[in-house]
Amino acid sequence: MLNLLTSTQIRQADSHTISKDQISSIDLMETAAVAFTDIFTNQYPQKSTSISIYCGTGNNGGDGLAIARQLKQRGYSAISVKIARFTDKASPEFDANLKRLAEVDVAPVEIKNDNFEGENAVVVIDALLGTGLSRPVEGYYRALIEFLNKIPAKIVSVDIPSGFCCEDHIDPKAAVIHSDLTITFQLPKINFFFPESGAAINRFEIADIGLDEEFLAGQDSHFKLIRREDVQKILRPRKQFSHKGTFGHGLIVAGSDQTMGAALLCAEACMQTGAGLTTACIPPQGLAGLNARIPEIMAIIRERSFTFTDLEKYNAIAAGPGLGYSEETVKLIKDMVLKSQVPLVIDADALNMLSQRLEWLKKLPDYSILTPHMKEFDRLFGQHNTWWGRVETAKKKAAENQLIIVLKNRYTFIVMPDGKVCINPTGSPSMSTGGMGDVLTGMIVSFLAQGYEPKDAAILGTYIHGYCGENYPGYICPPSALVKNIPIKISEIMGENWL
Ligand SMILES: NC(=O)C1=CN([C@@H]2O[C@H](COP(=O)(O)OP(=O)(O)OC[C@H]3O[C@@H](n4cnc5c(N)ncnc54)[C@H](OP(=O)(O)O)[C@@H]3O)[C@@H](O)[C@H]2O)[C@H](O)CC1
Ligand SMILES: [K+]
């Protein structure tokens, strides 16, 4: 997993790299400027593009000056540099790069107050403030940020959008550059994965500046980014002499006479993800649909006052999708919570039952997996105004109850009982349709049934679910189409050793 660090830790990595590689800070700045320019010129290959670079007087601004020089040296002919001289302080690296700018005969314009002249460049490079942000942006900086956010130019931010805080609560009223593209150095910043960053960051790319990988990996951080190689390491190829029993038996307790679709999606996802056997515990009305749509799935019919007598025969159990909320279903879930010897995957209506009976949390088998979206989470653990607050609560509740909480969003947070927060990078807005959660639940319970550890089942299910969705060749990805792609995408991720 990729260790995600705070801005302080990244600064420590700077100085560690500078001393270890025997380079100077200005060298590192030059490396950063070259790395940024490589990505930028790919994005804007036309050398006549009019580009205005707005520089603060710290190292973020220093980067901006070095980038201006790089662009000029690469033949970009319409470069203008504007220095926000709102303080008499300037970093040595900024000063050094200001001198070097003269080498390529770019004469910067100094802005000393808030009467900004018109700006009609096609692209603005935002190098005002970076990870040195230490307080809310006010005064001329705020005015300049608000001015730049209003012009039609595309904005490309250096390292982070100016005014953006890299970790901790994001203040929705803060003055932050709305960047079309953020080219960030070495690591994505933790807050890039929090929904509140959406206004400031349309998309981001990583510029590797050669910081010491060992040092970065050795830093203590709760936040880890799941990478394809992590998933490849967890996935196990199938042995030649295996049979359906080898891959476990998953039980899906879902569906009601009004909402059978969720049960079908969940059950099919469990089968398509590779469980040896899948049984769906459904109402009588659902049987015809189940058999017609997914003949591979076995059924237990939930007649009135149905109770389980043989839960132990299942390797993994998921409950909730489309289950409905009645005295019967509450009794059924209570039965499972108290009787099950294997971790449960609790989703949808079953989560809502849990939120009315929090005492059940402690009764769930250890490492059971809750898969709430934001509203279900707040119903369970109280109203939250920020996602940072939700993640902090999820860490606490996961530890208190020895649970795994899959807090679903564009970048789903998988919160482990040990406080680790594994962030899933896969997925896409094309997946924003009802039924996606039912599929995810089916995928997670399937990996559990196949014998994967709960934390691995949550990681695999979430990563592959998003991977299937983001690779679906359509404007939106229907959940019933996504499930068909699961086996193909798993073998694609595994590469040649999938069998
Ligand atoms: N490893 C890397 O990622 C590298 C990053 N580089 C670049 O360096 C910046 C960080 O540079 P730094 O000099 O630490 O700080 P900034 O340029 O972000 O800010 C400059 C100064 O601005 C002041 N400040 C802080 N908050 C505010 C605010 N709200 N309003 C106004 N001014 C503010 C603060 O100074 P004070 O003395 O006023 O507190 C900052 O020091 C990083 O983002 C990268 O772009 C390196 O170039 C290469 C390696
Ligand atoms: K910036």
Coordinates of C-alpha atoms and ligand atoms in Angstrom, one line a residue:
M1 CA 0.0 0.0 0.0
L2 CA 1.2 3.5 -0.7
N3 CA 1.7 5.5 2.5
L4 CA -0.1 8.8 2.4
L5 CA 1.7 11.5 4.4
T6 CA 0.9 14.9 6.0
S7 CA 2.6 18.0 4.6
T8 CA 4.9 18.1 7.6
Q9 CA 6.0 14.5 6.9
I10 CA 6.6 15.4 3.2
R11 CA 8.8 18.3 4.3
Q12 CA 10.7 15.9 6.4
A13 CA 11.1 13.7 3.4
D14 CA 12.5 16.7 1.5
S15 CA 15.2 17.3 4.0
H16 CA 16.0 13.6 4.4
T17 CA 16.4 13.3 0.6
I18 CA 18.5 16.5 0.4
S19 CA 20.9 15.2 3.0
K20 CA 21.0 11.6 1.8
D21 CA 21.4 12.4 -1.9
Q22 CA 23.9 15.3 -1.1
I23 CA 21.8 17.7 -3.1
S24 CA 20.7 21.2 -2.3
S25 CA 17.1 22.4 -1.8
I26 CA 17.4 24.4 -5.0
D27 CA 18.3 21.2 -6.8
L28 CA 15.2 19.5 -5.5
M29 CA 13.2 22.5 -6.6
E30 CA 14.7 22.2 -10.1
T31 CA 13.8 18.5 -10.2
A32 CA 10.3 19.4 -9.1
A33 CA 10.0 22.1 -11.8
V34 CA 11.2 19.7 -14.5
A35 CA 8.8 17.0 -13.4
F36 CA 5.9 19.4 -13.3
T37 CA 6.8 20.8 -16.8
D38 CA 7.0 17.3 -18.3
I39 CA 3.4 16.6 -17.3
F40 CA 2.2 20.2 -18.1
T41 CA 3.7 20.2 -21.6
N42 CA 2.0 16.8 -22.3
Q43 CA -1.3 18.4 -21.3
Y44 CA -0.6 21.7 -23.3
P45 CA 1.7 20.7 -26.1
Q46 CA 1.1 23.9 -28.2
K47 CA 4.0 26.2 -27.5
S48 CA 2.1 29.3 -28.5
T49 CA -0.4 28.7 -25.6
S50 CA -0.6 31.9 -23.5
I51 CA 0.4 31.0 -20.0
S52 CA 0.4 33.2 -16.9
I53 CA 2.3 32.0 -13.9
Y54 CA 1.2 33.4 -10.5
C55 CA 3.9 33.0 -7.9
G56 CA 3.9 33.5 -4.2
T57 CA 7.3 34.2 -2.5
G58 CA 7.8 30.9 -0.8
N59 CA 9.0 27.7 -2.4
N60 CA 5.7 27.1 -4.2
G61 CA 6.4 30.4 -5.9
G62 CA 10.0 29.3 -6.4
D63 CA 8.7 26.3 -8.2
G64 CA 6.6 28.6 -10.4
L65 CA 9.6 30.7 -11.4
A66 CA 11.6 27.6 -12.2
I67 CA 8.7 26.3 -14.3
A68 CA 8.5 29.6 -16.2
R69 CA 12.2 29.2 -17.1
Q70 CA 11.7 25.6 -18.1
L71 CA 8.8 26.4 -20.3
K72 CA 10.7 29.3 -22.0
Q73 CA 13.7 27.0 -22.5
R74 CA 11.3 24.4 -24.2
G75 CA 10.1 27.0 -26.7
Y76 CA 6.9 28.3 -25.0
S77 CA 6.7 31.8 -26.4
A78 CA 3.7 33.4 -24.5
I79 CA 4.8 33.1 -20.9
S80 CA 4.1 35.9 -18.3
V81 CA 5.1 35.7 -14.7
K82 CA 3.2 37.6 -11.9
I83 CA 4.6 37.8 -8.4
A84 CA 2.2 38.2 -5.5
R85 CA 4.5 40.4 -3.5
F86 CA 2.1 40.7 -0.5
T87 CA 4.9 40.3 2.1
D88 CA 8.5 41.4 2.2
K89 CA 9.5 37.8 3.1
A90 CA 10.8 35.5 0.4
S91 CA 12.5 32.1 0.6
P92 CA 16.2 31.8 -0.6
E93 CA 15.1 29.4 -3.3
F94 CA 12.5 31.9 -4.5
D95 CA 15.2 34.6 -4.7
A96 CA 17.6 32.3 -6.5
N97 CA 15.0 31.4 -9.1
L98 CA 14.0 35.0 -9.5
K99 CA 17.6 35.8 -10.5
R100 CA 17.8 32.8 -12.9
L101 CA 14.6 34.0 -14.6
A102 CA 16.6 36.8 -16.1
E103 CA 18.7 34.2 -18.0
V104 CA 15.6 33.5 -20.2
D105 CA 14.6 37.1 -20.4
V106 CA 11.3 36.9 -18.6
A107 CA 10.5 40.1 -16.8
P108 CA 8.0 39.3 -14.0
V109 CA 5.3 41.8 -13.0
E110 CA 4.9 42.4 -9.3
I111 CA 1.4 42.6 -7.8
K112 CA 1.4 44.5 -4.6
N113 CA -2.3 45.0 -3.9
D114 CA -5.7 43.9 -5.0
N115 CA -6.3 45.9 -8.1
F116 CA -5.6 43.1 -10.5
E117 CA -5.4 44.0 -14.2
G118 CA -7.3 41.8 -16.6
E119 CA -6.1 38.3 -17.2
N120 CA -6.7 36.7 -20.6
A121 CA -4.2 33.9 -20.7
V122 CA -5.6 30.5 -21.8
V123 CA -3.8 28.8 -18.9
V124 CA -2.9 30.0 -15.5
I125 CA -0.3 28.2 -13.4
D126 CA -1.1 28.6 -9.8
A127 CA 2.2 28.7 -7.8
L128 CA 0.9 31.1 -5.0
L129 CA 0.8 28.8 -2.0
G130 CA 1.7 25.2 -1.5
T131 CA 2.1 22.9 1.5
G132 CA 3.5 25.8 3.6
L133 CA -0.1 27.0 4.1
S134 CA -0.4 27.5 7.9
R135 CA -3.5 29.6 8.3
P136 CA -6.7 30.6 6.5
V137 CA -6.1 32.7 3.4
E138 CA -7.2 36.3 3.9
G139 CA -6.4 39.8 2.5
Y140 CA -4.8 40.2 -0.9
Y141 CA -4.2 36.4 -1.3
R142 CA -7.9 35.8 -0.8
A143 CA -8.8 38.5 -3.3
L144 CA -6.4 37.1 -5.9
I145 CA -7.6 33.6 -5.5
E146 CA -11.2 34.7 -5.9
F147 CA -10.2 36.8 -8.9
L148 CA -8.5 33.8 -10.5
N149 CA -11.4 31.5 -9.8
K150 CA -13.6 33.8 -11.8
I151 CA -11.6 34.1 -15.1
P152 CA -12.2 31.7 -17.9
A153 CA -8.6 30.4 -18.0
K154 CA -7.8 26.7 -17.2
I155 CA -5.9 26.6 -13.9
V156 CA -3.1 24.2 -13.3
S157 CA -1.9 24.2 -9.7
V158 CA 1.6 23.5 -8.6
D159 CA 1.7 20.8 -5.9
I160 CA -1.7 21.7 -4.4
P161 CA -4.4 24.3 -5.2
S162 CA -3.4 27.5 -3.3
G163 CA -5.3 27.7 0.0
F164 CA -6.0 23.9 0.0
C165 CA -5.2 22.1 3.3
C166 CA -3.6 18.7 2.7
E167 CA -5.0 16.9 5.8
D168 CA -7.6 17.4 8.4
H169 CA -11.0 19.2 8.2
I170 CA -11.6 21.1 4.9
D171 CA -13.3 24.4 5.6
P172 CA -15.9 24.9 2.9
K173 CA -15.6 28.7 3.3
A174 CA -11.9 28.7 2.8
A175 CA -10.4 30.7 -0.2
V176 CA -9.0 27.9 -2.4
I177 CA -8.0 27.9 -6.1
H178 CA -10.4 25.7 -8.2
S179 CA -7.9 23.9 -10.3
D180 CA -8.7 22.0 -13.4
L181 CA -5.5 20.0 -13.0
T182 CA -3.3 19.7 -9.9
I183 CA 0.2 18.4 -10.5
T184 CA 1.4 17.3 -7.1
F185 CA 4.8 16.2 -6.0
Q186 CA 5.6 12.6 -5.2
L187 CA 2.4 11.6 -3.3
P188 CA -1.2 12.5 -3.5
K189 CA -2.2 14.5 -0.4
I190 CA -4.6 12.8 2.0
N191 CA -7.4 15.3 1.5
F192 CA -7.3 14.7 -2.3
F193 CA -9.5 11.6 -1.5
F194 CA -12.1 13.5 0.6
P195 CA -15.3 14.5 -1.1
E196 CA -14.9 18.1 0.1
S197 CA -11.8 18.5 -2.1
G198 CA -14.0 18.2 -5.2
A199 CA -14.5 22.0 -5.5
A200 CA -10.7 22.6 -5.5
I201 CA -9.5 19.5 -7.4
N202 CA -11.0 18.4 -10.7
R203 CA -8.2 15.9 -11.3
F204 CA -4.6 15.3 -10.2
E205 CA -1.5 13.8 -11.5
I206 CA 1.7 12.8 -9.6
A207 CA 5.1 14.2 -10.5
D208 CA 7.8 12.0 -9.1
I209 CA 10.6 14.1 -7.7
G210 CA 12.8 11.3 -6.4
L211 CA 12.1 11.6 -2.7
D212 CA 13.5 8.7 -0.8
E213 CA 10.9 5.9 -1.1
E214 CA 12.2 4.0 1.9
F215 CA 11.9 7.1 4.1
L216 CA 8.3 7.7 2.7
A217 CA 7.3 4.1 3.3
G218 CA 8.8 4.2 6.8
Q219 CA 6.7 7.1 8.0
D220 CA 3.9 6.4 10.4
S221 CA 0.5 7.0 8.7
H222 CA -3.0 5.7 9.1
F223 CA -3.8 6.5 5.5
K224 CA -2.8 3.9 2.8
L225 CA -3.7 4.0 -0.9
I226 CA -4.5 0.6 -2.4
R227 CA -2.6 -0.1 -5.5
R228 CA -3.1 -2.7 -8.2
E229 CA 0.1 -4.5 -7.1
D230 CA -1.4 -4.8 -3.6
V231 CA -4.5 -6.5 -5.0
Q232 CA -2.3 -8.8 -7.2
K233 CA -0.4 -9.9 -4.2
I234 CA -3.6 -10.8 -2.3
L235 CA -5.4 -12.6 -5.1
R236 CA -4.6 -16.4 -5.2
P237 CA -4.5 -18.2 -8.5
R238 CA -6.8 -21.3 -8.7
K239 CA -5.1 -24.6 -8.3
Q240 CA -5.7 -27.3 -11.0
F241 CA -7.2 -29.8 -8.7
S242 CA -9.9 -27.7 -7.1
H243 CA -13.6 -28.1 -7.1
K244 CA -16.6 -26.0 -6.1
G245 CA -16.1 -26.9 -2.4
T246 CA -12.7 -25.3 -2.6
F247 CA -14.2 -21.9 -3.1
G248 CA -16.7 -21.9 -0.2
H249 CA -20.4 -21.3 0.1
G250 CA -21.8 -17.8 0.4
L251 CA -25.2 -17.1 1.9
I252 CA -27.1 -13.9 0.8
V253 CA -30.0 -12.9 3.0
A254 CA -31.8 -10.3 0.9
G255 CA -34.8 -9.3 -1.2
S256 CA -38.4 -8.8 -0.3
D257 CA -41.5 -9.1 -2.5
Q258 CA -41.0 -5.4 -3.6
T259 CA -37.3 -5.3 -3.9
M260 CA -35.9 -8.6 -5.4
G261 CA -33.5 -6.8 -7.7
A262 CA -31.0 -6.1 -5.0
A263 CA -31.0 -9.7 -4.0
L264 CA -30.4 -10.8 -7.6
L265 CA -27.5 -8.4 -8.1
C266 CA -25.9 -9.3 -4.8
A267 CA -26.3 -13.1 -5.3
E268 CA -25.0 -12.9 -8.9
A269 CA -22.0 -10.8 -7.8
C270 CA -21.2 -13.4 -5.2
M271 CA -21.2 -16.2 -7.8
Q272 CA -19.4 -14.2 -10.5
T273 CA -16.6 -13.3 -8.0
G274 CA -15.9 -16.9 -7.6
A275 CA -17.7 -18.4 -4.6
G276 CA -18.0 -22.2 -5.1
L277 CA -21.6 -22.1 -4.1
T278 CA -24.1 -19.3 -3.5
T279 CA -27.4 -19.6 -1.8
A280 CA -29.9 -16.8 -1.7
C281 CA -32.4 -16.6 1.2
I282 CA -35.3 -14.9 -0.4
P283 CA -39.1 -14.5 -0.2
P284 CA -41.3 -17.0 -2.1
Q285 CA -42.1 -14.4 -4.8
G286 CA -38.5 -14.1 -5.7
L287 CA -37.8 -17.7 -6.7
A288 CA -39.0 -17.6 -10.3
G289 CA -36.9 -14.5 -11.0
L290 CA -33.9 -16.0 -9.3
N291 CA -34.1 -19.2 -11.3
A292 CA -34.8 -17.4 -14.6
R293 CA -31.9 -14.9 -14.2
I294 CA -29.2 -16.8 -12.3
P295 CA -29.7 -20.6 -12.5
E296 CA -26.4 -21.1 -10.7
I297 CA -27.8 -19.7 -7.4
M298 CA -29.5 -22.0 -4.9
A299 CA -32.4 -20.7 -2.9
I300 CA -33.8 -20.9 0.6
I301 CA -37.4 -19.6 0.7
R302 CA -38.2 -17.4 3.6
E303 CA -41.7 -18.5 4.5
R304 CA -43.4 -16.8 7.4
S305 CA -41.5 -17.0 10.7
F306 CA -38.5 -18.6 9.0
T307 CA -35.5 -19.2 11.1
F308 CA -32.0 -20.6 10.3
T309 CA -31.2 -24.1 11.5
D310 CA -27.9 -24.7 9.6
L311 CA -26.0 -21.4 9.5
E312 CA -22.7 -23.2 10.1
K313 CA -22.8 -24.7 6.6
Y314 CA -22.0 -21.4 5.1
N315 CA -18.5 -20.0 5.0
A316 CA -19.7 -16.4 4.7
I317 CA -23.0 -14.5 5.1
A318 CA -24.2 -11.2 3.7
A319 CA -27.5 -9.6 4.8
G320 CA -29.4 -6.5 3.8
P321 CA -29.8 -5.7 0.1
G322 CA -33.5 -5.1 -0.6
L323 CA -34.3 -7.1 2.6
G324 CA -37.1 -4.7 3.7
Y325 CA -37.8 -3.7 7.2
S326 CA -40.4 -5.7 9.1
E327 CA -40.7 -7.6 12.4
E328 CA -39.9 -10.8 10.5
T329 CA -36.7 -9.4 8.9
V330 CA -35.5 -7.8 12.2
K331 CA -36.0 -11.2 13.9
L332 CA -34.0 -12.9 11.1
I333 CA -31.1 -10.5 11.4
K334 CA -31.1 -10.7 15.1
D335 CA -31.0 -14.5 14.8
M336 CA -27.9 -14.3 12.5
V337 CA -26.1 -11.7 14.6
L338 CA -26.4 -13.9 17.6
K339 CA -25.9 -17.3 15.9
S340 CA -23.3 -16.7 13.2
Q341 CA -19.8 -18.0 13.8
V342 CA -18.4 -16.4 10.6
P343 CA -18.0 -12.7 9.9
L344 CA -21.1 -11.1 8.5
V345 CA -21.3 -8.5 5.7
I346 CA -24.0 -6.1 6.8
D347 CA -25.5 -3.7 4.2
A348 CA -28.5 -1.6 3.4
D349 CA -31.7 -2.5 5.4
A350 CA -29.7 -4.6 7.8
L351 CA -27.5 -1.6 8.6
N352 CA -30.5 0.5 9.3
M353 CA -31.8 -2.2 11.7
L354 CA -28.4 -2.1 13.4
S355 CA -28.7 1.7 13.8
Q356 CA -31.8 1.1 15.9
R357 CA -30.0 -1.6 17.9
L358 CA -26.5 -0.4 18.5
E359 CA -26.0 -3.1 21.2
W360 CA -25.8 -5.6 18.3
L361 CA -22.5 -4.0 17.2
K362 CA -20.6 -5.8 19.9
K363 CA -22.4 -9.0 19.3
L364 CA -21.4 -9.2 15.6
P365 CA -18.7 -11.8 15.0
D366 CA -15.2 -10.1 15.0
Y367 CA -14.1 -8.6 11.7
S368 CA -17.7 -8.4 10.4
I369 CA -17.9 -5.9 7.6
L370 CA -20.3 -3.0 7.5
T371 CA -20.7 -1.3 4.1
P372 CA -22.5 2.0 4.7
H373 CA -22.8 4.9 2.4
M374 CA -22.7 8.3 4.0
K375 CA -26.4 8.5 5.1
E376 CA -26.3 4.9 6.5
F377 CA -23.1 5.8 8.3
D378 CA -24.7 8.9 9.9
R379 CA -27.8 6.9 10.9
L380 CA -25.5 4.4 12.6
F381 CA -23.0 6.7 14.2
G382 CA -24.6 10.2 14.3
Q383 CA -24.8 13.2 12.0
H384 CA -21.4 14.4 10.8
N385 CA -20.7 17.7 8.9
T386 CA -17.3 16.7 7.5
W387 CA -15.9 13.5 6.0
W388 CA -12.8 13.9 8.1
G389 CA -15.1 13.7 11.1
R390 CA -16.7 10.6 9.7
V391 CA -13.4 8.9 9.2
E392 CA -12.3 9.7 12.7
T393 CA -15.6 8.2 14.1
A394 CA -15.2 5.1 11.8
K395 CA -11.7 4.5 13.2
K396 CA -13.1 4.7 16.7
K397 CA -16.1 2.4 16.1
A398 CA -14.0 -0.1 14.1
A399 CA -11.6 -0.4 17.0
E400 CA -14.3 -0.5 19.7
N401 CA -16.3 -3.2 18.0
Q402 CA -13.5 -5.0 16.1
L403 CA -15.3 -4.3 12.8
I404 CA -14.3 -3.3 9.3
I405 CA -16.2 -0.3 8.1
V406 CA -16.3 0.2 4.3
L407 CA -17.4 3.8 4.1
K408 CA -18.5 4.1 0.5
N409 CA -17.8 7.2 -1.7
R410 CA -16.0 8.1 -4.9
Y411 CA -12.8 7.0 -3.0
T412 CA -14.1 4.4 -0.6
F413 CA -12.4 4.4 2.8
I414 CA -11.9 0.9 4.3
V415 CA -11.5 1.5 8.0
M416 CA -9.8 -1.4 9.8
P417 CA -10.0 -2.3 13.5
D418 CA -6.3 -1.3 13.9
G419 CA -7.1 2.3 12.8
K420 CA -5.6 1.9 9.3
V421 CA -7.7 3.6 6.6
C422 CA -7.2 1.9 3.2
I423 CA -8.3 4.2 0.4
N424 CA -9.6 2.7 -2.8
P425 CA -8.6 4.7 -5.9
T426 CA -10.7 2.7 -8.5
G427 CA -14.2 3.6 -9.6
S428 CA -15.8 6.4 -11.6
P429 CA -18.9 8.6 -11.7
S430 CA -20.4 6.2 -14.3
M431 CA -21.1 3.9 -11.3
S432 CA -23.4 6.4 -9.6
T433 CA -26.5 4.2 -10.0
G434 CA -28.7 2.2 -7.6
G435 CA -27.7 -1.4 -7.2
M436 CA -23.9 -0.7 -7.1
G437 CA -23.8 -1.3 -3.4
D438 CA -25.7 -4.6 -3.7
V439 CA -23.0 -5.8 -6.2
L440 CA -20.2 -4.7 -3.8
T441 CA -21.7 -6.6 -1.0
G442 CA -21.9 -9.7 -3.1
M443 CA -18.3 -9.4 -4.1
I444 CA -17.0 -8.9 -0.6
V445 CA -19.0 -11.9 0.8
S446 CA -17.7 -14.0 -2.1
F447 CA -14.1 -13.4 -1.3
L448 CA -14.9 -14.1 2.4
A449 CA -16.5 -17.4 1.3
Q450 CA -13.4 -18.3 -0.7
G451 CA -11.4 -18.1 2.5
Y452 CA -9.8 -14.6 2.2
E453 CA -9.2 -12.8 5.5
P454 CA -12.0 -10.2 6.1
K455 CA -9.6 -7.2 5.6
D456 CA -8.4 -8.7 2.3
A457 CA -12.0 -9.5 1.2
A458 CA -13.0 -5.9 1.8
I459 CA -9.9 -4.6 -0.1
L460 CA -10.4 -7.0 -3.0
G461 CA -14.1 -6.5 -3.3
T462 CA -13.9 -2.7 -3.2
Y463 CA -10.9 -2.4 -5.6
I464 CA -12.2 -4.9 -8.2
H465 CA -15.7 -3.5 -8.0
G466 CA -14.4 0.0 -8.8
Y467 CA -12.0 -1.4 -11.4
C468 CA -14.9 -3.2 -13.3
G469 CA -16.9 0.0 -13.2
E470 CA -14.2 2.4 -14.4
N471 CA -13.3 0.1 -17.3
Y472 CA -16.8 -0.4 -18.4
P473 CA -17.1 1.1 -22.0
G474 CA -20.2 3.2 -21.4
Y475 CA -21.4 6.6 -20.1
I476 CA -22.9 4.8 -17.2
C477 CA -22.2 1.3 -15.9
P478 CA -25.4 -0.7 -15.1
P479 CA -24.7 -2.9 -12.1
S480 CA -26.2 -5.9 -14.0
A481 CA -23.6 -5.3 -16.7
L482 CA -20.8 -4.8 -14.2
V483 CA -21.4 -8.2 -12.6
K484 CA -20.9 -10.0 -15.9
N485 CA -17.4 -8.4 -16.2
I486 CA -16.2 -9.4 -12.8
P487 CA -14.5 -12.7 -13.8
I488 CA -12.8 -11.1 -16.8
K489 CA -11.5 -8.2 -14.8
I490 CA -10.2 -10.4 -12.0
S491 CA -8.2 -12.4 -14.5
E492 CA -7.0 -9.1 -16.2
I493 CA -5.7 -7.8 -12.8
M494 CA -4.0 -11.2 -12.0
G495 CA -2.3 -11.1 -15.4
E496 CA -0.8 -14.3 -16.8
N497 CA -0.8 -16.2 -13.5
W498 CA -4.6 -16.2 -13.0
L499 CA -5.0 -19.9 -13.5
Ligands
LIG1 N1 8.8 17.6 -1.5 C1 8.1 18.5 -2.1 O1 6.9 18.3 -2.3 C2 8.8 19.7 -2.6 C3 8.0 20.9 -2.6 N2 8.4 22.0 -3.0 C4 7.6 23.2 -3.0 O2 7.6 23.8 -1.8 C5 6.2 24.1 -1.4 C6 6.2 24.5 0.0 O3 6.9 25.7 0.1 P1 7.0 26.5 1.5 O4 8.0 27.6 1.3 O5 7.1 25.6 2.6 O6 5.6 27.2 1.6 P2 4.6 27.9 0.6 O7 5.4 28.3 -0.7 O8 3.5 26.9 0.4 O9 4.1 29.2 1.3 C7 5.0 30.2 1.5 C8 4.8 31.0 2.8 O10 3.5 31.6 2.8 C9 3.2 31.8 4.1 N3 1.8 31.5 4.4 C10 1.3 30.3 4.9 N4 0.0 30.4 5.0 C11 -0.4 31.5 4.4 C12 -1.6 32.2 4.2 N5 -2.8 31.6 4.5 N6 -1.7 33.4 3.7 C13 -0.5 34.0 3.3 N7 0.7 33.5 3.5 C14 0.8 32.2 4.1 C15 4.1 31.0 5.0 O11 5.1 31.9 5.5 P3 4.7 32.8 6.8 O12 6.1 33.2 7.3 O13 3.9 33.9 6.4 O14 4.0 31.8 7.7 C16 4.8 30.1 4.0 O15 6.1 29.8 4.3 C17 5.5 22.9 -1.9 O16 4.1 23.1 -2.0 C18 6.1 22.7 -3.2 O17 5.5 23.6 -4.2 C19 9.8 22.2 -3.3 O18 10.0 23.1 -4.3 C20 10.5 20.9 -3.8 C21 10.2 19.7 -3.0
K2 K -0.2 26.1 -5.5

